[in-house]
XYZ file of C-alpha atoms in Angstrom:
770
model
C 22.025 51.202 -15.037
C 24.647 53.257 -13.229
C 26.637 51.712 -10.434
C 25.223 54.208 -7.967
C 21.656 53.085 -8.669
C 22.238 49.407 -8.071
C 20.141 48.048 -5.248
C 21.336 45.306 -2.923
C 18.483 43.201 -1.567
C 19.125 42.757 2.129
C 17.794 39.974 4.343
C 18.604 37.953 7.377
C 20.378 34.652 7.274
C 18.407 31.553 8.144
C 19.915 30.825 11.528
C 21.429 32.738 14.378
C 25.084 33.462 13.815
C 24.854 33.769 10.015
C 25.994 37.319 9.368
C 24.239 39.803 7.139
C 26.019 40.443 3.881
C 27.773 43.781 3.694
C 26.865 46.261 0.990
C 28.735 45.234 -2.141
C 31.167 47.881 -3.369
C 30.776 49.197 -6.894
C 33.700 47.894 -8.970
C 37.016 46.849 -7.521
C 40.073 48.688 -8.755
C 41.688 45.668 -10.377
C 40.801 44.759 -13.938
C 37.862 42.347 -14.173
C 37.915 39.026 -16.020
C 35.056 38.203 -18.373
C 33.452 35.361 -20.293
C 30.488 35.713 -22.608
C 28.146 33.900 -24.964
C 25.074 34.869 -26.950
C 22.795 36.909 -24.663
C 24.920 36.717 -21.492
C 28.184 38.051 -20.052
C 29.907 37.298 -16.738
C 32.308 39.714 -15.100
C 34.587 38.346 -12.381
C 35.535 41.209 -10.067
C 38.527 41.606 -7.802
C 36.400 41.219 -4.670
C 35.414 37.710 -5.742
C 31.893 38.582 -6.864
C 30.585 37.696 -10.317
C 28.373 40.161 -12.190
C 25.825 38.775 -14.669
C 24.903 41.014 -17.605
C 22.468 40.354 -20.423
C 23.294 40.602 -24.117
C 22.715 44.348 -24.105
C 25.237 44.852 -21.306
C 22.614 45.579 -18.629
C 23.582 44.529 -15.111
C 21.107 41.903 -13.946
C 22.486 39.855 -11.014
C 25.490 39.905 -8.711
C 26.736 36.627 -7.182
C 28.795 37.503 -4.112
C 29.119 34.828 -1.439
C 28.683 31.170 -0.661
C 27.465 29.743 2.652
C 28.403 26.297 3.883
C 26.775 24.325 6.670
C 28.744 22.004 8.925
C 27.730 19.975 11.962
C 30.846 21.106 13.820
C 31.444 24.586 12.389
C 27.820 25.692 11.920
C 27.121 28.116 9.070
C 30.200 29.756 7.562
C 30.247 32.088 4.574
C 32.920 33.378 2.238
C 34.527 36.815 2.581
C 35.623 37.904 -0.876
C 37.865 36.002 -3.253
C 40.186 36.095 -6.215
C 38.914 35.563 -9.782
C 40.898 34.093 -12.644
C 40.272 32.726 -16.114
C 40.620 28.986 -16.638
C 40.121 26.639 -19.585
C 37.514 23.909 -19.205
C 38.098 20.373 -20.549
C 35.924 21.174 -23.587
C 38.108 24.164 -24.448
C 35.772 26.910 -23.290
C 36.933 29.674 -20.965
C 35.422 30.032 -17.501
C 35.851 32.229 -14.456
C 37.183 30.549 -11.355
C 36.929 32.276 -7.974
C 39.052 31.133 -5.047
C 37.120 32.363 -2.031
C 38.416 33.595 1.301
C 37.012 31.880 4.406
C 37.023 33.314 7.915
C 39.212 32.095 10.753
C 36.224 30.265 12.256
C 36.351 27.755 9.371
C 39.977 26.563 9.504
C 41.003 24.273 6.676
C 37.806 24.784 4.678
C 38.198 25.898 1.059
C 35.507 27.080 -1.355
C 36.075 27.455 -5.083
C 33.554 28.688 -7.620
C 33.554 28.012 -11.358
C 31.297 30.031 -13.656
C 30.912 29.354 -17.385
C 28.445 30.407 -20.070
C 26.629 29.059 -23.074
C 23.917 30.858 -25.021
C 21.780 32.792 -22.493
C 22.873 30.527 -19.650
C 25.435 30.696 -16.859
C 26.452 27.493 -15.137
C 27.353 28.032 -11.481
C 29.437 25.547 -9.520
C 30.843 25.720 -5.996
C 33.266 23.118 -4.630
C 33.726 22.866 -0.855
C 36.533 20.854 0.724
C 38.444 20.421 3.956
C 35.873 19.232 6.489
C 34.611 15.775 7.333
C 31.473 17.154 8.952
C 29.938 19.067 6.048
C 26.141 19.212 5.793
C 25.655 19.791 2.044
C 21.871 19.881 2.384
C 22.230 23.284 4.044
C 24.453 25.028 1.456
C 23.362 28.433 0.073
C 24.584 31.129 -2.266
C 23.852 34.846 -2.219
C 22.441 36.883 -5.077
C 21.651 40.550 -5.595
C 19.067 41.305 -8.283
C 19.250 44.724 -9.918
C 16.200 46.673 -11.078
C 13.620 43.924 -10.607
C 10.089 44.898 -11.641
C 8.435 42.195 -9.481
C 9.345 40.191 -6.379
C 11.224 36.954 -6.836
C 8.927 33.934 -7.099
C 9.477 30.208 -6.859
C 8.272 27.584 -9.316
C 8.633 23.855 -8.916
C 9.897 22.351 -12.151
C 8.326 19.208 -13.537
C 8.355 17.196 -16.708
C 6.050 14.564 -18.131
C 7.159 10.960 -18.610
C 5.695 7.714 -19.853
C 6.398 4.296 -18.416
C 7.913 2.031 -21.048
C 5.343 -0.612 -20.058
C 2.415 1.617 -21.051
C -0.339 3.273 -19.053
C -0.863 7.006 -18.825
C 1.850 9.679 -18.597
C 2.627 11.420 -15.328
C 4.694 14.286 -13.990
C 8.053 13.860 -12.303
C 10.066 16.369 -10.314
C 12.737 18.269 -12.254
C 13.960 20.619 -9.542
C 12.915 24.185 -8.917
C 13.530 27.707 -10.159
C 13.609 31.141 -8.581
C 12.198 33.572 -11.120
C 13.560 37.107 -11.449
C 11.490 39.597 -13.422
C 12.531 42.777 -15.183
C 10.636 44.896 -17.690
C 10.588 42.763 -20.818
C 12.977 40.120 -19.501
C 13.300 37.288 -17.006
C 15.964 35.290 -15.270
C 15.714 31.818 -13.766
C 17.933 30.318 -11.075
C 17.415 26.609 -11.753
C 18.463 23.937 -9.265
C 17.940 20.200 -9.254
C 16.930 20.455 -5.587
C 15.952 23.374 -3.375
C 13.468 24.208 -0.647
C 11.907 27.676 -0.889
C 11.436 27.654 2.893
C 15.245 27.764 3.098
C 15.534 30.778 0.799
C 15.293 34.434 1.788
C 16.073 37.845 0.328
C 19.817 37.271 0.585
C 20.427 33.539 0.279
C 19.146 30.864 -2.101
C 18.974 27.365 -0.682
C 21.307 25.339 -2.917
C 21.896 21.825 -1.551
C 25.171 20.213 -2.496
C 26.080 16.595 -3.048
C 28.935 14.804 -1.345
C 31.925 14.236 -3.586
C 34.101 12.479 -1.033
C 34.677 12.145 2.685
C 35.386 15.859 3.096
C 34.132 17.464 -0.119
C 30.817 18.525 -1.603
C 29.645 20.293 -4.746
C 26.689 22.600 -5.419
C 25.596 23.378 -8.981
C 22.968 25.715 -10.374
C 22.146 27.464 -13.633
C 21.001 31.000 -14.347
C 19.009 31.242 -17.586
C 18.103 34.609 -19.136
C 15.229 35.033 -21.555
C 11.512 35.675 -21.985
C 10.624 32.079 -21.164
C 8.217 29.975 -19.195
C 9.723 28.271 -16.117
C 9.786 24.807 -17.682
C 11.462 26.107 -20.816
C 14.163 27.622 -18.627
C 14.428 24.321 -16.766
C 14.871 22.494 -20.071
C 17.719 24.787 -21.103
C 19.302 24.578 -17.651
C 19.242 20.777 -17.676
C 20.417 20.539 -21.280
C 17.418 18.503 -22.388
C 16.903 18.635 -26.167
C 13.204 19.565 -26.083
C 10.774 20.990 -23.558
C 7.093 21.858 -23.642
C 4.655 23.485 -21.233
C 0.879 24.029 -21.436
C -1.369 26.397 -19.500
C -4.298 28.785 -19.722
C -4.707 32.273 -18.311
C -7.834 31.190 -16.400
C -7.476 30.204 -12.707
C -7.719 26.414 -12.424
C -8.408 26.326 -16.203
C -12.021 26.460 -14.966
C -14.735 28.205 -16.973
C -18.254 29.032 -15.815
C -20.470 28.738 -18.906
C -20.779 27.205 -22.350
C -19.746 29.182 -25.419
C -16.652 30.859 -23.961
C -13.284 30.810 -25.697
C -10.857 28.604 -23.785
C -7.336 29.281 -25.012
C -4.806 26.517 -24.503
C -1.334 28.048 -24.529
C 1.891 26.199 -25.103
C 5.588 26.972 -25.244
C 8.106 24.691 -26.892
C 11.831 25.261 -26.396
C 14.784 23.890 -28.301
C 17.164 23.024 -25.507
C 19.835 21.612 -27.809
C 22.915 23.427 -29.053
C 21.853 23.471 -32.710
C 18.924 24.690 -34.788
C 16.321 22.062 -35.551
C 12.885 21.534 -37.064
C 10.196 20.809 -34.480
C 6.757 19.289 -35.070
C 4.059 20.220 -32.553
C 0.925 18.077 -32.249
C -1.957 18.907 -29.933
C -5.285 17.279 -29.116
C -8.338 17.792 -26.904
C -10.968 15.234 -25.845
C -14.012 15.530 -23.601
C -15.190 13.190 -20.828
C -16.899 10.917 -23.341
C -13.776 10.664 -25.502
C -15.027 12.907 -28.306
C -12.228 14.800 -30.019
C -13.020 18.504 -29.709
C -9.778 19.973 -31.054
C -6.349 19.182 -32.393
C -3.799 19.747 -35.103
C -0.153 19.707 -36.150
C 2.291 22.577 -36.716
C 5.961 22.711 -37.714
C 8.618 25.336 -37.074
C 12.372 25.781 -37.378
C 13.812 26.675 -33.961
C 17.231 28.118 -33.291
C 19.270 26.717 -30.411
C 17.748 27.891 -27.140
C 14.778 29.471 -28.916
C 11.184 29.233 -27.689
C 8.018 28.853 -29.741
C 4.710 30.115 -28.367
C 1.441 28.806 -29.781
C -2.213 29.217 -28.795
C -5.114 26.908 -29.530
C -8.703 28.173 -29.034
C -11.444 25.843 -27.877
C -15.098 26.624 -27.233
C -16.271 25.752 -23.757
C -18.999 23.098 -23.656
C -21.687 22.913 -21.004
C -20.624 21.202 -17.784
C -17.741 19.001 -18.898
C -14.013 18.428 -18.745
C -11.624 18.647 -21.684
C -8.393 16.670 -21.522
C -5.595 18.223 -23.574
C -2.124 17.167 -24.589
C 0.772 18.600 -26.551
C 3.730 16.716 -28.002
C 6.868 18.245 -29.508
C 9.026 16.019 -31.726
C 12.351 16.605 -33.422
C 14.132 13.569 -34.784
C 14.353 10.995 -31.998
C 13.659 13.587 -29.302
C 10.211 14.290 -27.933
C 8.551 16.073 -25.006
C 4.947 15.999 -23.829
C 2.738 18.017 -21.511
C -0.869 17.785 -20.409
C -3.511 19.786 -18.619
C -7.307 19.751 -18.232
C -9.821 22.468 -19.027
C -13.207 22.270 -17.342
C -16.580 23.953 -17.242
C -18.598 24.255 -14.031
C -21.447 26.774 -13.805
C -22.065 28.617 -10.564
C -24.715 27.301 -8.174
C -26.614 28.702 -5.215
C -26.169 26.427 -2.203
C -28.832 26.651 0.489
C -27.811 24.209 3.219
C -25.386 26.626 4.902
C -23.543 25.122 7.863
C -25.974 22.223 7.831
C -24.041 21.169 4.744
C -22.110 17.918 4.804
C -19.336 19.086 2.507
C -15.892 20.007 3.779
C -12.194 20.033 3.003
C -9.795 17.996 5.125
C -6.475 19.605 4.359
C -6.652 23.346 4.509
C -6.111 24.858 1.033
C -2.678 25.879 2.218
C -0.971 26.545 -1.073
C -3.344 29.326 -2.142
C -2.455 28.797 -5.786
C -2.859 30.925 -7.815
C -4.147 33.321 -5.107
C -6.195 33.384 -1.927
C -9.068 35.067 -3.746
C -9.124 32.447 -6.484
C -9.015 29.548 -4.005
C -11.786 31.096 -1.916
C -13.908 31.460 -5.041
C -13.312 27.828 -5.937
C -14.164 26.629 -2.426
C -17.484 28.475 -2.681
C -18.156 27.142 -6.186
C -17.636 23.597 -4.901
C -20.064 24.066 -2.011
C -17.413 23.504 0.665
C -18.786 24.684 4.012
C -16.242 23.217 6.416
C -12.480 23.565 6.670
C -10.890 20.978 8.920
C -7.910 23.064 10.073
C -7.883 26.845 10.470
C -6.328 28.977 13.179
C -4.140 32.049 13.499
C -0.817 31.391 11.823
C -1.949 28.299 9.949
C -1.341 28.259 6.208
C -4.377 28.679 4.021
C -7.399 30.975 4.104
C -7.517 32.983 7.321
C -10.379 32.492 9.762
C -11.722 36.034 9.351
C -12.187 35.438 5.624
C -13.812 32.062 6.262
C -16.205 33.654 8.766
C -17.068 36.475 6.368
C -17.981 33.897 3.723
C -20.022 31.599 5.953
C -17.512 28.749 5.920
C -17.244 26.808 9.166
C -13.794 25.979 10.469
C -12.381 23.512 12.947
C -8.947 22.688 14.303
C -7.025 19.439 14.259
C -3.856 19.624 16.345
C -1.403 16.817 16.961
C 1.882 16.295 18.775
C 0.525 14.972 22.082
C 3.559 14.121 24.274
C 2.281 10.632 25.101
C 4.069 9.371 28.206
C 5.744 12.732 28.754
C 6.204 14.612 31.977
C 3.243 16.411 33.564
C 4.868 19.691 32.552
C 5.186 18.639 28.913
C 1.618 17.371 28.758
C 0.239 20.528 30.376
C 2.245 22.781 28.056
C 0.913 20.968 24.997
C -2.686 21.114 26.192
C -2.479 24.755 27.326
C -0.985 25.886 24.028
C -3.334 23.984 21.739
C -6.531 24.676 23.633
C -5.612 28.354 23.595
C -5.057 28.130 19.842
C -8.453 26.493 19.306
C -10.237 29.006 21.527
C -8.588 31.942 19.770
C -9.711 30.518 16.443
C -13.283 30.207 17.738
C -13.257 26.713 16.266
C -16.560 24.882 16.033
C -14.883 21.505 16.610
C -11.532 20.396 18.051
C -10.212 17.149 16.573
C -7.653 16.034 19.126
C -4.755 14.638 17.072
C -4.847 12.390 14.015
C -4.664 8.628 13.300
C -3.183 7.667 16.651
C -4.478 4.082 16.245
C -1.321 2.643 14.753
C -0.580 -0.169 14.145
C -4.101 -0.577 12.782
C -6.385 -2.902 14.761
C -3.733 -3.453 17.436
C -5.668 -1.488 20.058
C -2.449 0.005 21.360
C -2.224 3.373 23.046
C -5.911 4.176 23.460
C -5.677 4.608 27.229
C -2.551 6.791 27.013
C -4.214 8.936 24.324
C -7.211 9.519 26.588
C -5.013 10.257 29.601
C -2.364 12.518 28.053
C -4.332 14.124 25.254
C -8.100 13.991 25.091
C -8.841 14.437 28.789
C -6.353 17.291 29.006
C -8.237 19.121 26.249
C -11.761 18.538 27.549
C -10.797 19.595 31.083
C -9.402 22.893 29.818
C -12.317 23.587 27.501
C -14.747 23.023 30.371
C -12.734 25.338 32.629
C -12.913 28.011 29.926
C -16.695 27.608 29.663
C -16.346 26.727 25.988
C -19.104 25.062 24.013
C -16.642 23.812 21.413
C -17.393 20.263 20.337
C -14.649 17.665 20.650
C -13.710 14.891 18.233
C -11.439 11.952 18.885
C -8.359 11.742 16.699
C -9.703 10.729 13.304
C -8.972 6.994 13.124
C -7.121 5.446 10.209
C -9.785 2.998 9.020
C -12.701 1.832 11.169
C -10.512 0.444 13.919
C -13.130 -1.086 16.215
C -10.452 -2.788 18.342
C -8.865 0.536 19.239
C -12.306 2.112 19.667
C -13.286 -0.501 22.265
C -10.141 0.228 24.267
C -10.829 3.933 23.864
C -14.349 3.421 25.215
C -13.110 1.303 28.115
C -10.575 4.013 29.024
C -13.383 6.557 29.391
C -12.777 8.351 26.108
C -16.231 7.807 24.660
C -17.887 10.025 27.257
C -15.442 12.851 26.500
C -16.282 13.292 22.822
C -19.200 14.871 20.989
C -18.136 13.456 17.621
C -16.792 10.114 16.510
C -14.305 10.774 13.684
C -12.619 8.323 11.369
C -11.035 7.941 7.915
C -12.572 4.980 6.104
C -9.896 4.775 3.431
C -10.366 2.778 0.253
C -8.250 0.728 -2.106
C -9.232 -0.827 -5.426
C -12.770 -1.426 -4.255
C -15.921 0.442 -5.157
C -17.215 2.624 -2.301
C -20.223 0.365 -1.761
C -18.023 -2.663 -1.083
C -19.021 -3.679 2.450
C -17.397 -6.881 3.671
C -18.252 -7.808 7.269
C -15.549 -6.767 9.769
C -14.711 -10.356 10.644
C -13.557 -10.812 7.034
C -11.374 -7.700 6.867
C -7.773 -8.410 5.932
C -4.876 -6.236 7.039
C -1.865 -4.906 5.177
C -1.286 -2.160 2.645
C -3.783 -3.732 0.233
C -6.143 -5.310 2.742
C -9.933 -5.153 2.685
C -9.746 -3.268 6.002
C -9.567 -0.251 3.689
C -13.176 -0.258 2.540
C -15.704 2.569 2.640
C -19.299 1.415 3.166
C -18.418 -1.546 5.382
C -16.402 0.789 7.587
C -19.256 3.280 7.725
C -21.722 0.627 8.773
C -19.365 -0.672 11.442
C -18.960 2.871 12.754
C -22.730 3.202 12.998
C -22.995 -0.133 14.797
C -20.320 0.864 17.328
C -21.973 4.237 17.908
C -25.330 2.577 18.536
C -23.722 0.138 20.986
C -21.831 2.778 22.977
C -24.593 5.390 22.818
C -24.381 9.053 23.664
C -25.966 10.486 20.517
C -22.632 11.368 18.926
C -22.193 12.998 15.540
C -20.325 10.997 12.924
C -17.654 12.809 10.905
C -15.379 11.515 8.185
C -12.489 13.911 8.650
C -10.552 12.450 5.721
C -12.042 10.856 2.613
C -10.376 10.445 -0.725
C -10.254 8.859 -4.173
C -6.506 8.580 -4.933
C -5.410 8.706 -8.560
C -1.787 7.561 -8.489
C -1.213 6.617 -12.143
C -0.427 3.084 -13.219
C -0.937 1.471 -9.818
C -3.797 -1.016 -9.414
C -4.504 -0.094 -5.775
C -5.514 3.426 -6.829
C -8.479 4.618 -8.847
C -8.216 5.464 -12.496
C -9.086 9.113 -13.102
C -12.529 8.096 -14.369
C -13.244 5.706 -11.506
C -12.093 8.376 -9.051
C -14.832 10.698 -10.273
C -17.458 7.962 -9.988
C -16.184 6.947 -6.567
C -16.004 10.529 -5.292
C -19.679 11.019 -6.058
C -20.768 7.619 -4.731
C -18.707 7.982 -1.528
C -20.453 11.242 -0.751
C -23.884 9.844 -1.583
C -23.270 6.826 0.650
C -22.035 9.075 3.460
C -25.296 11.019 3.170
C -27.260 7.765 3.284
C -25.467 6.752 6.496
C -26.285 10.103 8.128
C -22.698 11.312 8.316
C -22.726 14.861 9.662
C -19.820 16.016 7.506
C -17.180 14.685 5.132
C -13.865 16.502 4.828
C -12.334 15.623 1.480
C -8.593 15.087 1.365
C -7.402 17.251 -0.440
C -7.899 20.214 -2.773
C -5.050 19.528 -5.199
C -2.132 17.178 -5.652
C 0.841 18.287 -3.595
C 2.432 17.842 -0.203
C 2.937 20.705 2.206
C 6.667 20.148 2.693
C 7.375 20.344 -1.056
C 4.650 22.577 -2.468
C 3.781 22.171 -6.143
C 6.515 19.604 -6.733
C 5.671 16.376 -8.508
C 5.956 13.295 -6.316
C 4.606 10.384 -8.359
C 5.711 7.625 -5.966
C 3.962 9.140 -2.928
C 0.381 7.780 -2.716
C -0.913 10.715 -0.648
C 0.376 13.211 -3.196
C -2.341 11.987 -5.584
C -5.344 12.577 -3.291
C -6.340 15.957 -4.719
C -9.497 16.953 -6.521
C -7.151 18.825 -8.875
C -3.845 18.050 -10.499
C -0.540 19.529 -9.383
C -0.969 22.409 -11.842
C -4.389 23.072 -10.198
C -6.364 22.027 -13.273
C -9.420 19.958 -12.391
C -9.523 16.211 -12.299
C -12.922 14.719 -13.154
C -13.160 14.210 -9.370
C -13.566 17.943 -8.826
C -16.666 18.065 -11.010
C -17.955 14.936 -9.262
C -17.502 16.561 -5.841
C -19.401 19.627 -7.058
C -22.159 17.445 -8.514
C -22.604 15.666 -5.177
C -22.598 18.957 -3.268
C -25.301 20.317 -5.557
C -27.710 17.404 -5.844
C -27.353 16.501 -2.132
C -27.313 20.091 -0.836
C -30.691 19.789 0.906
C -31.323 16.109 0.318
C -32.678 13.723 2.953
C -32.063 10.011 2.669
C -35.127 7.778 2.428
C -33.931 4.216 1.765
C -31.894 1.872 -0.382
C -33.683 0.863 -3.560
C -34.445 -2.816 -4.030
C -34.853 -3.871 -7.652
C -35.687 -7.424 -8.614
C -32.177 -7.825 -9.966
C -30.069 -7.736 -6.812
C -27.007 -6.521 -8.748
C -28.829 -3.239 -9.370
C -28.186 -0.833 -6.509
C -29.779 2.462 -5.640
C -30.317 5.227 -3.104
C -33.479 7.283 -2.758
C -33.480 10.856 -1.416
C -36.019 13.594 -1.066
C -34.976 17.078 -2.216
C -36.692 20.447 -2.730
C -36.730 19.497 -6.437
C -38.546 16.225 -5.819
C -37.377 12.628 -5.412
C -33.781 11.946 -6.337
C -32.566 8.456 -7.203
C -28.979 7.318 -7.573
C -28.748 4.006 -9.447
C -25.827 1.807 -10.517
C -24.992 -1.829 -11.225
C -22.527 -4.289 -9.743
C -22.650 -6.809 -12.572
C -18.915 -6.171 -12.983
C -18.292 -6.677 -9.281
C -16.860 -4.545 -6.498
C -13.140 -4.924 -7.265
C -11.535 -2.376 -9.563
C -8.520 -3.032 -11.790
C -9.096 -6.692 -10.965
C -6.965 -7.964 -13.842
C -3.761 -6.701 -12.202
C -0.767 -8.934 -11.577
C 1.418 -9.383 -8.511
C 3.378 -6.230 -9.306
C 1.885 -2.950 -8.006
C 2.133 -1.605 -11.541
C -1.019 -1.447 -13.633
C -1.558 0.255 -16.988
C -4.136 2.909 -16.163
C -6.492 3.722 -19.051
C -6.970 7.265 -20.284
C -9.631 9.149 -18.288
C -12.099 9.259 -21.160
C -12.087 5.451 -21.487
C -15.120 3.793 -19.897
C -14.009 0.375 -18.633
C -17.383 -0.955 -17.425
C -18.396 -3.892 -19.600
C -21.815 -4.971 -18.321
C -24.741 -2.753 -19.336
C -28.093 -3.684 -17.802
C -31.570 -2.453 -18.687
C -33.683 -1.622 -15.649
C -37.369 -0.724 -15.742
C -38.159 1.979 -13.187
C -41.379 3.727 -12.251
C -41.524 7.290 -13.576
C -43.479 10.236 -12.226
C -43.160 12.405 -15.350
C -42.915 12.072 -19.082
C -39.345 13.298 -19.063
C -36.672 11.983 -16.727
C -33.449 13.927 -16.178
C -30.295 11.828 -15.974
C -26.985 13.211 -14.695
C -23.681 11.394 -14.729
C -21.095 11.709 -11.976
C -19.618 14.966 -13.318
C -23.047 16.573 -13.715
C -23.600 16.199 -17.455
C -27.317 16.031 -18.083
C -29.558 14.441 -20.667
C -33.340 14.037 -20.979
C -34.937 10.573 -21.221
C -38.499 9.844 -22.330
C -40.808 7.863 -20.084
C -43.988 6.187 -21.248
C -46.928 4.724 -19.388
C -45.487 5.599 -15.989
C -42.279 3.683 -16.538
C -38.891 4.109 -18.141
C -36.135 1.737 -19.184
C -32.732 2.841 -17.885
C -29.419 1.449 -19.019
C -27.047 1.242 -16.074
C -23.522 0.035 -15.380
C -20.926 0.416 -12.622
C -20.987 4.218 -12.782
C -23.589 5.855 -10.505
C -26.156 8.018 -12.281
C -28.584 10.533 -10.830
C -32.253 10.679 -11.806
C -34.926 13.321 -11.340
C -38.459 12.548 -12.472
C -38.695 8.968 -11.262
C -41.478 8.003 -8.902
C -41.087 8.244 -5.140
C -40.794 4.454 -5.233
C -39.025 3.812 -8.552
C -38.360 0.177 -7.685
C -41.993 -0.717 -6.920
C -42.431 -2.731 -10.115
C -39.885 -5.495 -10.544
C -38.425 -5.621 -13.993
C -34.740 -5.581 -14.598
C -33.721 -7.265 -17.781
C -30.003 -7.984 -17.994
C -27.839 -7.849 -21.035
C -24.084 -7.746 -21.151
C -22.570 -5.373 -23.654
C-alpha cells in the first residue's frame, strides 16, 4: 500500500480535554530503526511512531501515542518521541521510544519498548514521575490500514480443571481487539481491558503499578489467520491452546438428521516444533457416546491446526462435546454443547407465563439470532425494555408480539424533594415513552433480608412518586413493587402498613433457591438466614406469597420477576447442570400450579453486563444463564422450552396424591388432554447433600444421573399408549394395559400424556430402590 493511501481512523477521546490525534505524517526524514522476526516487522520512525508490517512487507498498523490518566493531571498523551535500538536481557534487539510529554504533565516520562518474536509484537509502555497515576485508565492509540471489516472485541477465556476433581470450567484470559484484512487478521491481546473504554482512536490498556510513582502497560499484537483464543495463547506464551465452535448460532439445530460440524483449532504456542495429539468426544444427555476419535499432527512453532468433526443431529437432545490437545506434559482442553430443538407454534400469546428477566442485552451473535431464539423458547415477556436500553428494541418486540416492561432503580431514598422529583419525572417519562405494560419500581430493596428496614421510605420516595405521576398522565400502566429478594414477609408487612399495598397492581418477588429441589417448602417459621439458609426456597416462598396476598387482598397479580437455576461448577450450593434442567422445568410447573401470572427467567446466557462475554467463575450470578458463556445451550435451555411448550395453554387442576406419599405430581388440563407431571422424593429434597464444610463440591458431568431411588408407580391410563417426556423434551412411548400403567419414577420430573384425568385414583405404588 502506498503511503498516500493509508487511512487514519479518527475518533474522539473518552473524556473532555483529551485531544484528537493529529493526522500522522507519512515517513519522517530520519532513517528508521527496525526489528523483525518470522511474519512480522516493526519500523520505529523519527516521530516516535512504530509501524507494524507483516511478513510480506505490507503496512498493517501504526502505533503512535500513549495516553496516561492521573487524578491530579487528568488525561495526558504523548506528542512524538525518539526511537532507538536496544538489546534486551535475552540478547534480542528491540525498539525503544522515549516519548515527548506536553507542558501540562511536568515531570512525567513515558517510554515504550517494542520487540518481536514469530508473528508477534510485544508492546510495553513504562510511565513514571507522578504519585497520582491512575493506571486503570491508560490507553494507547492505533491506526489500522486497509481493514476489510470493523474492529471487533472478543473476551479471551481458557478451560481449567480443579486439582480436586469435578468438572472443568472457563476462566478469564483477557481480551482481544480483532483487526481483519483480506486473508489475514491481527489481534491486540491484553490481560485486562474494557471495550466500553475503547474507541476508534484509543484502546483501553490498563497498567499495573510498579512503584509509588510508576506504572507499566503491556500488550501483544499477533498476526495470523487464527481464532481469537489461538492468538491469546500465542500472546500469553502458553504452550498449547484449543478452541471449539460451530458455524450455527447457539450451536442449535432444528431437526434430526442434519450435519452438525464441530470445529476446532489447536495452536502450538511454544517456541519449537512439536507433535500434538488431539482427542475429541461427544455424548448425549443419557451419556451415550455419539462421536469421538484421536488425531496426531506435527506443528511448527506458532502454527495452528484446524480440524472438523461431523455429527448427525438427533431428535430433541443435547450433545456435550470436548476436545483435548496434548504434547508431552502440556495439555489444553475446550468444551461446547450442540443441541437440537424443533420449532413449535405457541398459542397463549400475551397470556403466556414465560418471560426473560434480564434483557438479552449482549445480542450475541446478532439481534436477529437472539430474537429468533427468544421466539423459539416461547418467551413472551421481557422484563426491561425502553429507548436506549441494551437489547432488542421495543419496536421489534412489539412487531413480534413480545410484551415488555420496565424495571428502573436508583431511587434517591432520603434525598431532597428536588432529587426525588427528578428521579420520578425522568423514569416515569421513560416508562411512558416505552409504552411499558408494567413498571417494576426498583429491585430488591428489602436488604438486609427479613429486617423490614426501609419499606416506608421506599413507599414515600419511590413507589408513591411513580403512581402519582402515572395517574396524572392518565396511564393504565400496571405497577409492581420492587421485586423482593426472597419472600420477605417481614418487609412486606411494613410495606403494607406504609400504604404500599394499595399502590400496586402486582406483587413481585424473587424466590431464589439453593441446593434444594424446587418443591422444598419448609414453613416460614423454620426458614434460616444466611448465604446458604433455607430462606432461599422456591415452593415454600411461593405459598407464603399466596398466603400474604390472600390476607392483604386487592386481587393482585403475582409475578416472579427473577427465577433461576444457577450452575456454578463445583460448588454444592448450586445445581449440577443436570439438576438445573430438572429444576428449571419443575420451577416453572410449580409456578403454573400456584397461578403465577408470569415468570421472568434470569438470564439468557452466562455473562455479566459490565464485562460482556468474559468468564467469571467465582461470581454466582454469572452462572444463571440458560446458555453457557459461548451461547451454546445448557440442558436448562431445552428444559425451559419444554415447560413453555407443554404448559403453553395448560390450566392447573390439582396436586396428585398417590398412596406412596413420596410420589409427587401435578395435574393440568391442556388442549391435548390431561397432562401429568410426576416425580419422587425418595432421595429427599436436599441436593449435593454429601458436601463437606467447604463450599467446594465435585460436580458430576451433566450426563450423569445421580438419583439413586427408582420407584414403580401404578397410574390409571386413558389410552393404550402413554407418552413420556423428560425435562428436556425427549419422548418415548409406554404401553398401558387394562386401564393402568406402571411408571418408574425418580427425583427427575417427567411429563405424561395419555394418563387418566385422575391418574392417582387407584392406590398402588410399589417401591424399590435401585
